[in-house]
GROMACS .gro file of C-alpha atoms in nm:
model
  355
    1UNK     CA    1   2.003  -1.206  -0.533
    2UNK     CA    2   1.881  -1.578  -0.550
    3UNK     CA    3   1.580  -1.693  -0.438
    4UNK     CA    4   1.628  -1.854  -0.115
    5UNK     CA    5   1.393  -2.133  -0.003
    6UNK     CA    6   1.445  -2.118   0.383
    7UNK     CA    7   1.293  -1.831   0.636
    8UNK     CA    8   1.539  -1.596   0.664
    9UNK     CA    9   1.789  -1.629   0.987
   10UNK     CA   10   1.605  -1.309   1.223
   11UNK     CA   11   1.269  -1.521   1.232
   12UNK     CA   12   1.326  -1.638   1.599
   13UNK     CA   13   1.302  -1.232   1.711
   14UNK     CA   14   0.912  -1.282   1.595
   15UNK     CA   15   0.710  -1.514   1.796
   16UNK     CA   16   0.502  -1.772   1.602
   17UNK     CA   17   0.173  -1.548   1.548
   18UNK     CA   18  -0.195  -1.701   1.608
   19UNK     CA   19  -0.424  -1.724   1.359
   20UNK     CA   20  -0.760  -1.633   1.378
   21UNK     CA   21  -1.040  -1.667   1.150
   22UNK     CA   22  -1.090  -1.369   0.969
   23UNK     CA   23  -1.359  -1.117   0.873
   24UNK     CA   24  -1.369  -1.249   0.517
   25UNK     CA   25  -1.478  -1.592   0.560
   26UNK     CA   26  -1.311  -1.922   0.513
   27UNK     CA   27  -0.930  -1.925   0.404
   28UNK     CA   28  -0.855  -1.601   0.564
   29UNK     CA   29  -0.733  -1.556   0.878
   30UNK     CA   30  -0.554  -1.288   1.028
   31UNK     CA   31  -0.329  -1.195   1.371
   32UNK     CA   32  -0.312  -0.869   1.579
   33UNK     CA   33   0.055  -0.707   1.656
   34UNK     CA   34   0.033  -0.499   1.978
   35UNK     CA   35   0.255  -0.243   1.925
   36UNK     CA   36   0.265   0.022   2.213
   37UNK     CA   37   0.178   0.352   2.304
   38UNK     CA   38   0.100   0.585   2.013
   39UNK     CA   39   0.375   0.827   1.976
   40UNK     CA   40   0.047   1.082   1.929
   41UNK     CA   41  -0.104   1.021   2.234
   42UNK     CA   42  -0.392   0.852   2.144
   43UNK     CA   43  -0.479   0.465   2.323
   44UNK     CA   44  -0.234   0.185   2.225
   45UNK     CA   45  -0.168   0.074   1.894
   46UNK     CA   46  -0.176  -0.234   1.715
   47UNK     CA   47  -0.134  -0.366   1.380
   48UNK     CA   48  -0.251  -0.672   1.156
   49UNK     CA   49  -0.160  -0.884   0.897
   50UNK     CA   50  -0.402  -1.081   0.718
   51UNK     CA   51  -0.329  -1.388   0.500
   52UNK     CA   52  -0.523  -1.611   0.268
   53UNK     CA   53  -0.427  -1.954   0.298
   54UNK     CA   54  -0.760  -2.205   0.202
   55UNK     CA   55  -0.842  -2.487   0.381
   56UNK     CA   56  -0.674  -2.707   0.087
   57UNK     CA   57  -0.363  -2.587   0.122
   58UNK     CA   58  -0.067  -2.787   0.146
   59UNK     CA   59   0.251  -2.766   0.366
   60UNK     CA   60   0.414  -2.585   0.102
   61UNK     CA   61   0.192  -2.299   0.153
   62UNK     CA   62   0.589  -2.210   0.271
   63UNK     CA   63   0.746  -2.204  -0.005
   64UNK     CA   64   0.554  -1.989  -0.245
   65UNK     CA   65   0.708  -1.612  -0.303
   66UNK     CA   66   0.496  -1.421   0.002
   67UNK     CA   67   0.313  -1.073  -0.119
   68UNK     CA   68   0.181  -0.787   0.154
   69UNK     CA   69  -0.081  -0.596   0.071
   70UNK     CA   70  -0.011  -0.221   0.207
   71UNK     CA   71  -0.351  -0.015   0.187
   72UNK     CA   72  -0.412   0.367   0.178
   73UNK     CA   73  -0.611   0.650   0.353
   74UNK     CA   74  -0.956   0.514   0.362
   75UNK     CA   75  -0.860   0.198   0.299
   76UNK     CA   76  -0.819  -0.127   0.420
   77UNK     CA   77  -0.773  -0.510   0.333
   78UNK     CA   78  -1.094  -0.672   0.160
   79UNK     CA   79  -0.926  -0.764  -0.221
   80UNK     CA   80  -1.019  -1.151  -0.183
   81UNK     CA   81  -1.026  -1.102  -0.612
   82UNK     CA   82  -0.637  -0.989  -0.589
   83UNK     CA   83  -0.570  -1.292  -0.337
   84UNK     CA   84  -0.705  -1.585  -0.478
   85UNK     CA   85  -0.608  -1.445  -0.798
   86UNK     CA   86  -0.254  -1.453  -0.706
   87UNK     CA   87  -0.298  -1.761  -0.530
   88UNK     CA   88  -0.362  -1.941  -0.787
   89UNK     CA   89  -0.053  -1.806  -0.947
   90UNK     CA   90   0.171  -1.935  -0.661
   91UNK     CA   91   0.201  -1.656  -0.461
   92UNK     CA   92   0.112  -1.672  -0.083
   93UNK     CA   93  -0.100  -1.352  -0.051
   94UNK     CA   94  -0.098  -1.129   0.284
   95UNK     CA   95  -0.208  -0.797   0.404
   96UNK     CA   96  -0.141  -0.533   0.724
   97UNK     CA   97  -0.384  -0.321   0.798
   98UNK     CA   98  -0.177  -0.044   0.975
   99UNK     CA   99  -0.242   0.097   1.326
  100UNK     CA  100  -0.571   0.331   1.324
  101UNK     CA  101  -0.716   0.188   1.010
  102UNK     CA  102  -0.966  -0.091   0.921
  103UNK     CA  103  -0.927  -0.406   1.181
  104UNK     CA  104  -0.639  -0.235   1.373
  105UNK     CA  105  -0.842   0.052   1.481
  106UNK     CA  106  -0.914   0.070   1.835
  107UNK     CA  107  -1.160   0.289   2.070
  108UNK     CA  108  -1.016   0.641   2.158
  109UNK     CA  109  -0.808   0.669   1.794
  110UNK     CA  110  -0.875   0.871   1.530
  111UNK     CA  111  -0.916   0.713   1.217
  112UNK     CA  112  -0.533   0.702   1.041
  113UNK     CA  113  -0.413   0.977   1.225
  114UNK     CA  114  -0.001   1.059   1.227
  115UNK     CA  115   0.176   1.330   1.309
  116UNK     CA  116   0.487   1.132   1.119
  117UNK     CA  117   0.487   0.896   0.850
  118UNK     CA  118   0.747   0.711   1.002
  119UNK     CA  119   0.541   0.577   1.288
  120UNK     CA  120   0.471   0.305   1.016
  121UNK     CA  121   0.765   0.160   0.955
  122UNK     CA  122   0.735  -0.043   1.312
  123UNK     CA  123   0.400  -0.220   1.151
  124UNK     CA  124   0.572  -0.259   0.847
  125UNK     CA  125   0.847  -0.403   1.026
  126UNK     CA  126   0.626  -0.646   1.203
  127UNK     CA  127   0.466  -0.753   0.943
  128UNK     CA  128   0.802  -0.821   0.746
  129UNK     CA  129   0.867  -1.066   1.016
  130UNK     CA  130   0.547  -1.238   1.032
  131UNK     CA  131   0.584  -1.293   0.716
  132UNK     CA  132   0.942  -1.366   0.644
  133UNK     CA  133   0.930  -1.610   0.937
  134UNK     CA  134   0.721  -1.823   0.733
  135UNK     CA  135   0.870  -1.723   0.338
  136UNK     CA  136   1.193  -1.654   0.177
  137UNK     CA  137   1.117  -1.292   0.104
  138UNK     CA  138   0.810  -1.070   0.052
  139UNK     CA  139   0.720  -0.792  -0.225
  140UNK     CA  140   0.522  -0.517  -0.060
  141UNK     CA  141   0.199  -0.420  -0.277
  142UNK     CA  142   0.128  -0.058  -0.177
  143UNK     CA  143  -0.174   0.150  -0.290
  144UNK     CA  144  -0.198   0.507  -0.283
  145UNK     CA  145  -0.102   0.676   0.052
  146UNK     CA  146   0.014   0.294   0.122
  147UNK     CA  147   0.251   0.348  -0.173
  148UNK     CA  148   0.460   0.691  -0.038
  149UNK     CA  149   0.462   0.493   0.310
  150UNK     CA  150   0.578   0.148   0.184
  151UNK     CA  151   0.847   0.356  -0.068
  152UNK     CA  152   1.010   0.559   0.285
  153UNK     CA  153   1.002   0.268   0.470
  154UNK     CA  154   1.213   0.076   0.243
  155UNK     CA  155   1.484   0.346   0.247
  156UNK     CA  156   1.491   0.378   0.565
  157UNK     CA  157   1.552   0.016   0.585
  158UNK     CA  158   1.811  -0.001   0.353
  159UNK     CA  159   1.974   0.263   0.539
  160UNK     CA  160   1.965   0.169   0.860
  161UNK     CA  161   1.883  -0.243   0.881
  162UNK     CA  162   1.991  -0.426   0.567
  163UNK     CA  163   1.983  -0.729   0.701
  164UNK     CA  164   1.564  -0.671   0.685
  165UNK     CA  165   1.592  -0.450   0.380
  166UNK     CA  166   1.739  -0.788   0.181
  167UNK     CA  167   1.444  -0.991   0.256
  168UNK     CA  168   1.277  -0.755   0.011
  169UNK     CA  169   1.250  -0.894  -0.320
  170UNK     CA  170   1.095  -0.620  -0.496
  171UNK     CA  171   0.834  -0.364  -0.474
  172UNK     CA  172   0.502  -0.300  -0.660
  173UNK     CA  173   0.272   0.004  -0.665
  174UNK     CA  174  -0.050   0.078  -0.724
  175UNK     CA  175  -0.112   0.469  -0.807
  176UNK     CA  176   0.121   0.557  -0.532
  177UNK     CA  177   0.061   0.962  -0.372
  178UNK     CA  178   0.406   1.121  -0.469
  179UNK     CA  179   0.235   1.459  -0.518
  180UNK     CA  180  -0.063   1.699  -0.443
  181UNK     CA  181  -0.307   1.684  -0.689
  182UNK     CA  182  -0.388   2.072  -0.709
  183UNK     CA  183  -0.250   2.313  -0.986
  184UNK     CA  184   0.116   2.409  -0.832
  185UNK     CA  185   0.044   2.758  -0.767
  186UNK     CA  186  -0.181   2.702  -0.529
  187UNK     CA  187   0.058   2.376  -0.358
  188UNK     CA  188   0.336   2.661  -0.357
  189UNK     CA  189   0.094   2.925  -0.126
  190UNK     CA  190  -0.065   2.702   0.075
  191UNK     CA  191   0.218   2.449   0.161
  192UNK     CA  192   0.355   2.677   0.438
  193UNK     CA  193   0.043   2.714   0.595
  194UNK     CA  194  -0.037   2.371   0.597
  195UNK     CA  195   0.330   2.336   0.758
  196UNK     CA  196   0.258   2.585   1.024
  197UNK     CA  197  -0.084   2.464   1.137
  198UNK     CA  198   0.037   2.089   1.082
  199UNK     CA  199   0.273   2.243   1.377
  200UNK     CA  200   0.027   2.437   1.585
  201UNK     CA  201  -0.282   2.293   1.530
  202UNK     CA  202  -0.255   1.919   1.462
  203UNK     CA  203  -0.591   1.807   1.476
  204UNK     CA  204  -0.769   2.059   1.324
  205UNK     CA  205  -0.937   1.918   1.072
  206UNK     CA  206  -0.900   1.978   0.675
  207UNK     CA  207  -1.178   2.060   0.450
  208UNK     CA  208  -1.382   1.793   0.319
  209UNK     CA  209  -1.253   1.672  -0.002
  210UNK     CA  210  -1.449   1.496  -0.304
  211UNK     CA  211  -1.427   1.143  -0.262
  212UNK     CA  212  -1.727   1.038  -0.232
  213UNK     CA  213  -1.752   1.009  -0.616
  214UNK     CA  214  -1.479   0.768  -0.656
  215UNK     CA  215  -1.671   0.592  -0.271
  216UNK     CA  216  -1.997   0.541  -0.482
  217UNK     CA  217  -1.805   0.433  -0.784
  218UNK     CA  218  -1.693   0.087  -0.610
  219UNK     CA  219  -1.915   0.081  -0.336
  220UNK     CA  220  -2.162  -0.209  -0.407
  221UNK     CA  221  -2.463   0.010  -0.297
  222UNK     CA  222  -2.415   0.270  -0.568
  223UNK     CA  223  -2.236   0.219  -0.872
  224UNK     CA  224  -1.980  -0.083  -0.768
  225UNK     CA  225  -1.944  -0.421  -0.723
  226UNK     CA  226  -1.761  -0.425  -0.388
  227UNK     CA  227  -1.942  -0.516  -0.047
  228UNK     CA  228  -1.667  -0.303   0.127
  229UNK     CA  229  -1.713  -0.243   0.529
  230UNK     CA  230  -1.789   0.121   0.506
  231UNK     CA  231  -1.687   0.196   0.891
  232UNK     CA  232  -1.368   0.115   0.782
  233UNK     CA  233  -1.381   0.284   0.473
  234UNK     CA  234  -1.630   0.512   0.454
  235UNK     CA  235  -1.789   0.603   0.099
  236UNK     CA  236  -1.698   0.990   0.159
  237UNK     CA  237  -1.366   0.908   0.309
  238UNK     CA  238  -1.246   0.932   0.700
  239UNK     CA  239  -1.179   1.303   0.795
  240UNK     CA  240  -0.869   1.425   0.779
  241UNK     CA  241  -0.621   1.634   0.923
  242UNK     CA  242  -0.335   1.907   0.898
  243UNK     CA  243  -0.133   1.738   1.103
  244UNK     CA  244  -0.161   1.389   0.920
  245UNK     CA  245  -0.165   1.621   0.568
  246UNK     CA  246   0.211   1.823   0.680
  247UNK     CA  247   0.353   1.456   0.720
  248UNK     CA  248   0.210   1.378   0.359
  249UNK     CA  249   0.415   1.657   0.248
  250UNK     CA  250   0.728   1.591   0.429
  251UNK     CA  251   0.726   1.238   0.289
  252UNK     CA  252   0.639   1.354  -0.038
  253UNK     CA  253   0.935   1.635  -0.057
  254UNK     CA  254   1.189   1.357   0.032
  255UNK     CA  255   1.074   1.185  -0.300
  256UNK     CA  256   1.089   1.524  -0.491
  257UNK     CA  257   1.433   1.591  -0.397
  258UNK     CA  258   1.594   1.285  -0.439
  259UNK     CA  259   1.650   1.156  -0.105
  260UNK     CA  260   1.464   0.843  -0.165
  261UNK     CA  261   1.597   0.524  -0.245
  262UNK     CA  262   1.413   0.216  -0.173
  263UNK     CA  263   1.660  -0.023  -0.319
  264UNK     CA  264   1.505  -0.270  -0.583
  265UNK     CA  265   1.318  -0.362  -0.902
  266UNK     CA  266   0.991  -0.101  -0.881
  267UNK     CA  267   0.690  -0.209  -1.081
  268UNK     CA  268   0.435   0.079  -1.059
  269UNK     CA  269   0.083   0.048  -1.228
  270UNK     CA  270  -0.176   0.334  -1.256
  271UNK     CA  271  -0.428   0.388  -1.473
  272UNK     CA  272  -0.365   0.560  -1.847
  273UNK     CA  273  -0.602   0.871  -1.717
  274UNK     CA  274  -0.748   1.097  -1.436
  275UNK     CA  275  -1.097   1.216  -1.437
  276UNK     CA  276  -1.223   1.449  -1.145
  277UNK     CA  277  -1.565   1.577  -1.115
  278UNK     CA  278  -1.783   1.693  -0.856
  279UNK     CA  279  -2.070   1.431  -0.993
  280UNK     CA  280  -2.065   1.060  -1.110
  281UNK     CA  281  -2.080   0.943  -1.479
  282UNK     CA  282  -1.932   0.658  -1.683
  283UNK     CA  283  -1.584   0.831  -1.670
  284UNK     CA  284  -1.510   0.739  -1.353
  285UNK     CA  285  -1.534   0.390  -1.327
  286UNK     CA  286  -1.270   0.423  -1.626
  287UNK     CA  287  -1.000   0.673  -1.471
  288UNK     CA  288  -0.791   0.755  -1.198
  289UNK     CA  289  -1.099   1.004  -0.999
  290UNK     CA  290  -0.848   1.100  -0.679
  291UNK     CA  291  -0.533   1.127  -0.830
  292UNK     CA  292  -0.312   1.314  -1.113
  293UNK     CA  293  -0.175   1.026  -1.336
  294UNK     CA  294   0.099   1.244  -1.450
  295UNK     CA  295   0.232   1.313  -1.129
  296UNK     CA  296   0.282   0.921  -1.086
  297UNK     CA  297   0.421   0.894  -1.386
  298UNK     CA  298   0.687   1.212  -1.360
  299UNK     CA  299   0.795   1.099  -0.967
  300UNK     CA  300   0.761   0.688  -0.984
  301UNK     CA  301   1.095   0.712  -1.128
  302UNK     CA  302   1.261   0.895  -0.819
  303UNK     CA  303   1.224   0.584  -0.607
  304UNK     CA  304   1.511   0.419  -0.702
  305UNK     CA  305   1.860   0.549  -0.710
  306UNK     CA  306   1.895   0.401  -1.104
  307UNK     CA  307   1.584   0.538  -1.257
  308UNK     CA  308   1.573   0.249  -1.478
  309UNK     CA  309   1.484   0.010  -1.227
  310UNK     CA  310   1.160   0.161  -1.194
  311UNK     CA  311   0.890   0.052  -1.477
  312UNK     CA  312   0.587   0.248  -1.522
  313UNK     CA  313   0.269   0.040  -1.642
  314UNK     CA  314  -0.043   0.253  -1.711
  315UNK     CA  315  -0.368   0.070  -1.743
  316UNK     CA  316  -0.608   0.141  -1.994
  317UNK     CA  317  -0.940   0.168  -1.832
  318UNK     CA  318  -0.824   0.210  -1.441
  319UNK     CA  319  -0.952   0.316  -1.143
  320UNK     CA  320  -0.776   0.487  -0.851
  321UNK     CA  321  -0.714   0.146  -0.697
  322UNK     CA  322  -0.606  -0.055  -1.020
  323UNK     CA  323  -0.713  -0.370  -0.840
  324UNK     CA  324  -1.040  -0.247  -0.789
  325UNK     CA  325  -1.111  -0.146  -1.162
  326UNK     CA  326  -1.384  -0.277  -1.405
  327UNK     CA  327  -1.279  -0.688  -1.433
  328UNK     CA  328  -1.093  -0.619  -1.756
  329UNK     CA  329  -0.865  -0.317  -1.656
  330UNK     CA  330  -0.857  -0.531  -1.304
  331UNK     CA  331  -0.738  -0.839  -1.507
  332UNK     CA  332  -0.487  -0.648  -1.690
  333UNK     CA  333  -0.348  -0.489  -1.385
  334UNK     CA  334  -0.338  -0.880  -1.258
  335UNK     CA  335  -0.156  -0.993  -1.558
  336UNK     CA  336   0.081  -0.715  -1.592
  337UNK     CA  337   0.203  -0.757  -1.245
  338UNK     CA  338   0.246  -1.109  -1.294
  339UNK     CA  339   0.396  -1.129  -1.545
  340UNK     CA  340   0.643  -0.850  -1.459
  341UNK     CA  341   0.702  -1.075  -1.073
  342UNK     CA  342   0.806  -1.333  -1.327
  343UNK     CA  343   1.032  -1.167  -1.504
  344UNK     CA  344   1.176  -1.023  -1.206
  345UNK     CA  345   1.256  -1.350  -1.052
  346UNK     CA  346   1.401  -1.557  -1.347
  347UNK     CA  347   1.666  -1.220  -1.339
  348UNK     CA  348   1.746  -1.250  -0.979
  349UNK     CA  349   1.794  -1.616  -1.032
  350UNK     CA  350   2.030  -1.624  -1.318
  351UNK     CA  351   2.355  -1.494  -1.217
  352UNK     CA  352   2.536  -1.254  -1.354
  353UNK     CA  353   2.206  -1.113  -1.571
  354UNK     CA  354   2.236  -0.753  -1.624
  355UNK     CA  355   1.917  -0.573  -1.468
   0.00000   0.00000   0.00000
């Protein structure tokens, strides 16, 4: 595919969007989606997609490669390091958060709450638009539970709207969820319960889980360096529930059998370790402390239909969120993706290159 330099031909079905200032200060702004009822029967959703573009910016803003930022549970756009970072590589740098998290949450919702992961694909849809009205194409970024969505979404695109699904230049990943982190004994009992009451019982609500020690590891007010708004992401995490936690497994069984495909060049990046404990210590500002590394690493590869499009790049020293890590695992996450975007796009635009 060869990097085109004009929006692509669907841009008329999005309206221009308006730009507001945005929470983060000067150079971002952002724009709200509406998007409907909620197929779960909560009020209306909405989404919104958040760009960085500074006050000296040029007209060309247009014609850099566009990236979208795709957070996960908990989670929500605040990476102004990762933007301007990128920015100053040539990138133009945006971000949805998705209906029921961070900016898009609205009054009588429950914080990311879905019955099916699917209900995301129309905000990743919308932003696609937004964002391909403006740029060529767009790589989705996707963290975490981001990462799972962002990977069904683009098969389900390539399956049933190409047209969309070629506006996709490639995809990047940052410690995607492609498995339950518990020992597989105890995913093999439990997994039909969690089916059943995911079923029955929707919205009752799961244990608590342990992340409040990887919370306090960023968080600014403990052991971080990151001024995050924690009602939209919480330091112990938003609760969650079995009806949000059976479509986690759904999605994540389509990956395990093979019945995912999202259709182009995969760069995932995670770090080189996990560490879980109940307290805080050194070790976790240094290792994956929600995840199972090996897990990434065994299903990343699944993604694609030709295994070999998918490249796995552990970083040494990484947290959870790789773009959150200590600044020089962060700056080797940064420079690895670069440079691996790079690559990428002097392949596409030679023809006849062999992938």
């Amino acid at each position: 595919m060869t990097q085109r330099s004009t929006p692509h031909p669907d841009s008329e079905r999005t309206t221009s969007p308006e730009w507001s200032d945005d929470i983060l200060g000067p150079g971002y702004q952002s724009t709200t989606i509406p998007l409907g009822p909620d197929p779960d029967n909560e009020t209306d959703v909405v989404t919104t997609v958040v760009r960085y573009r500074p006050p000296t910016e040029t007209t060309r803003f247009h014609e850099r490669p566009a990236l979208l930022l795709v957070s996960g549970m908990t989670d929500y756009f605040f990476h102004t390091d990762f933007a301007e970072y990128f920015h100053a590589q040539g990138y133009a740098v945006y971000a949805v958060d998705l209906r029921k998290t961070g900016r898009s949450f609205r009054p009588g919702q429950t914080w990311h709450y879905t019955t099916e992961l699917s209900q995301y694909f129309v905000d990743l849809n919308a932003a696609l638009d937004v964002v391909t009205a403006a740029h060529a194409t767009m790589t989705p970024v996707a963290h975490s539970t981001g990462g799972l969505i962002a990977a069904l979404w683009l098969d389900d695109l390539r399956r049933t709207d190409p047209g969309r699904h070629r506006l996709i230049d490639c995809l990047v990943l940052n410690s995607p969820w492609l498995d339950l982190m518990y020992p597989r004994a105890l995913v093999r009992i439990s997994t039909p319960v969690i089916n059943i009451l995911g079923r029955t019982a929707p919205r009752l609500a799961l244990p608590n889980d342990n992340l409040g020690i990887y919370g306090s590891s960023i968080h600014i007010s403990a052991h971080g360096e990151w001024d995050f708004n924690t009602t939209f992401k919480p330091i112990t995490g938003h609760r969650k529930y079995f009806g949000w936690l059976r479509a986690i497994i759904a999605g994540q069984r389509r990956v395990h059998g093979d019945s995912v495909d999202v259709g182009v060049d995969v760069l995932t990046l995670c770090s080189a370790r996990s560490w879980h404990s109940r307290s805080y210590s050194a070790a976790t500002d240094t290792a994956d402390a929600v995840l199972d590394v090996d897990q990434i690493r065994t299903w990343a590869p699944h993604l694609n239909g030709d295994p070999a499009r998918v490249t796995i790049r552990p970083i040494d020293g990484a947290r959870h969120d790789v773009f959150l890590s200590l600044k020089h695992a962060r700056f080797a996450a940064y420079e690895t993706m670069n440079s691996w975007l790079g690559r990428h796009r002097r392949r596409e635009e030679t023809p006849g290159e062999q992938r």
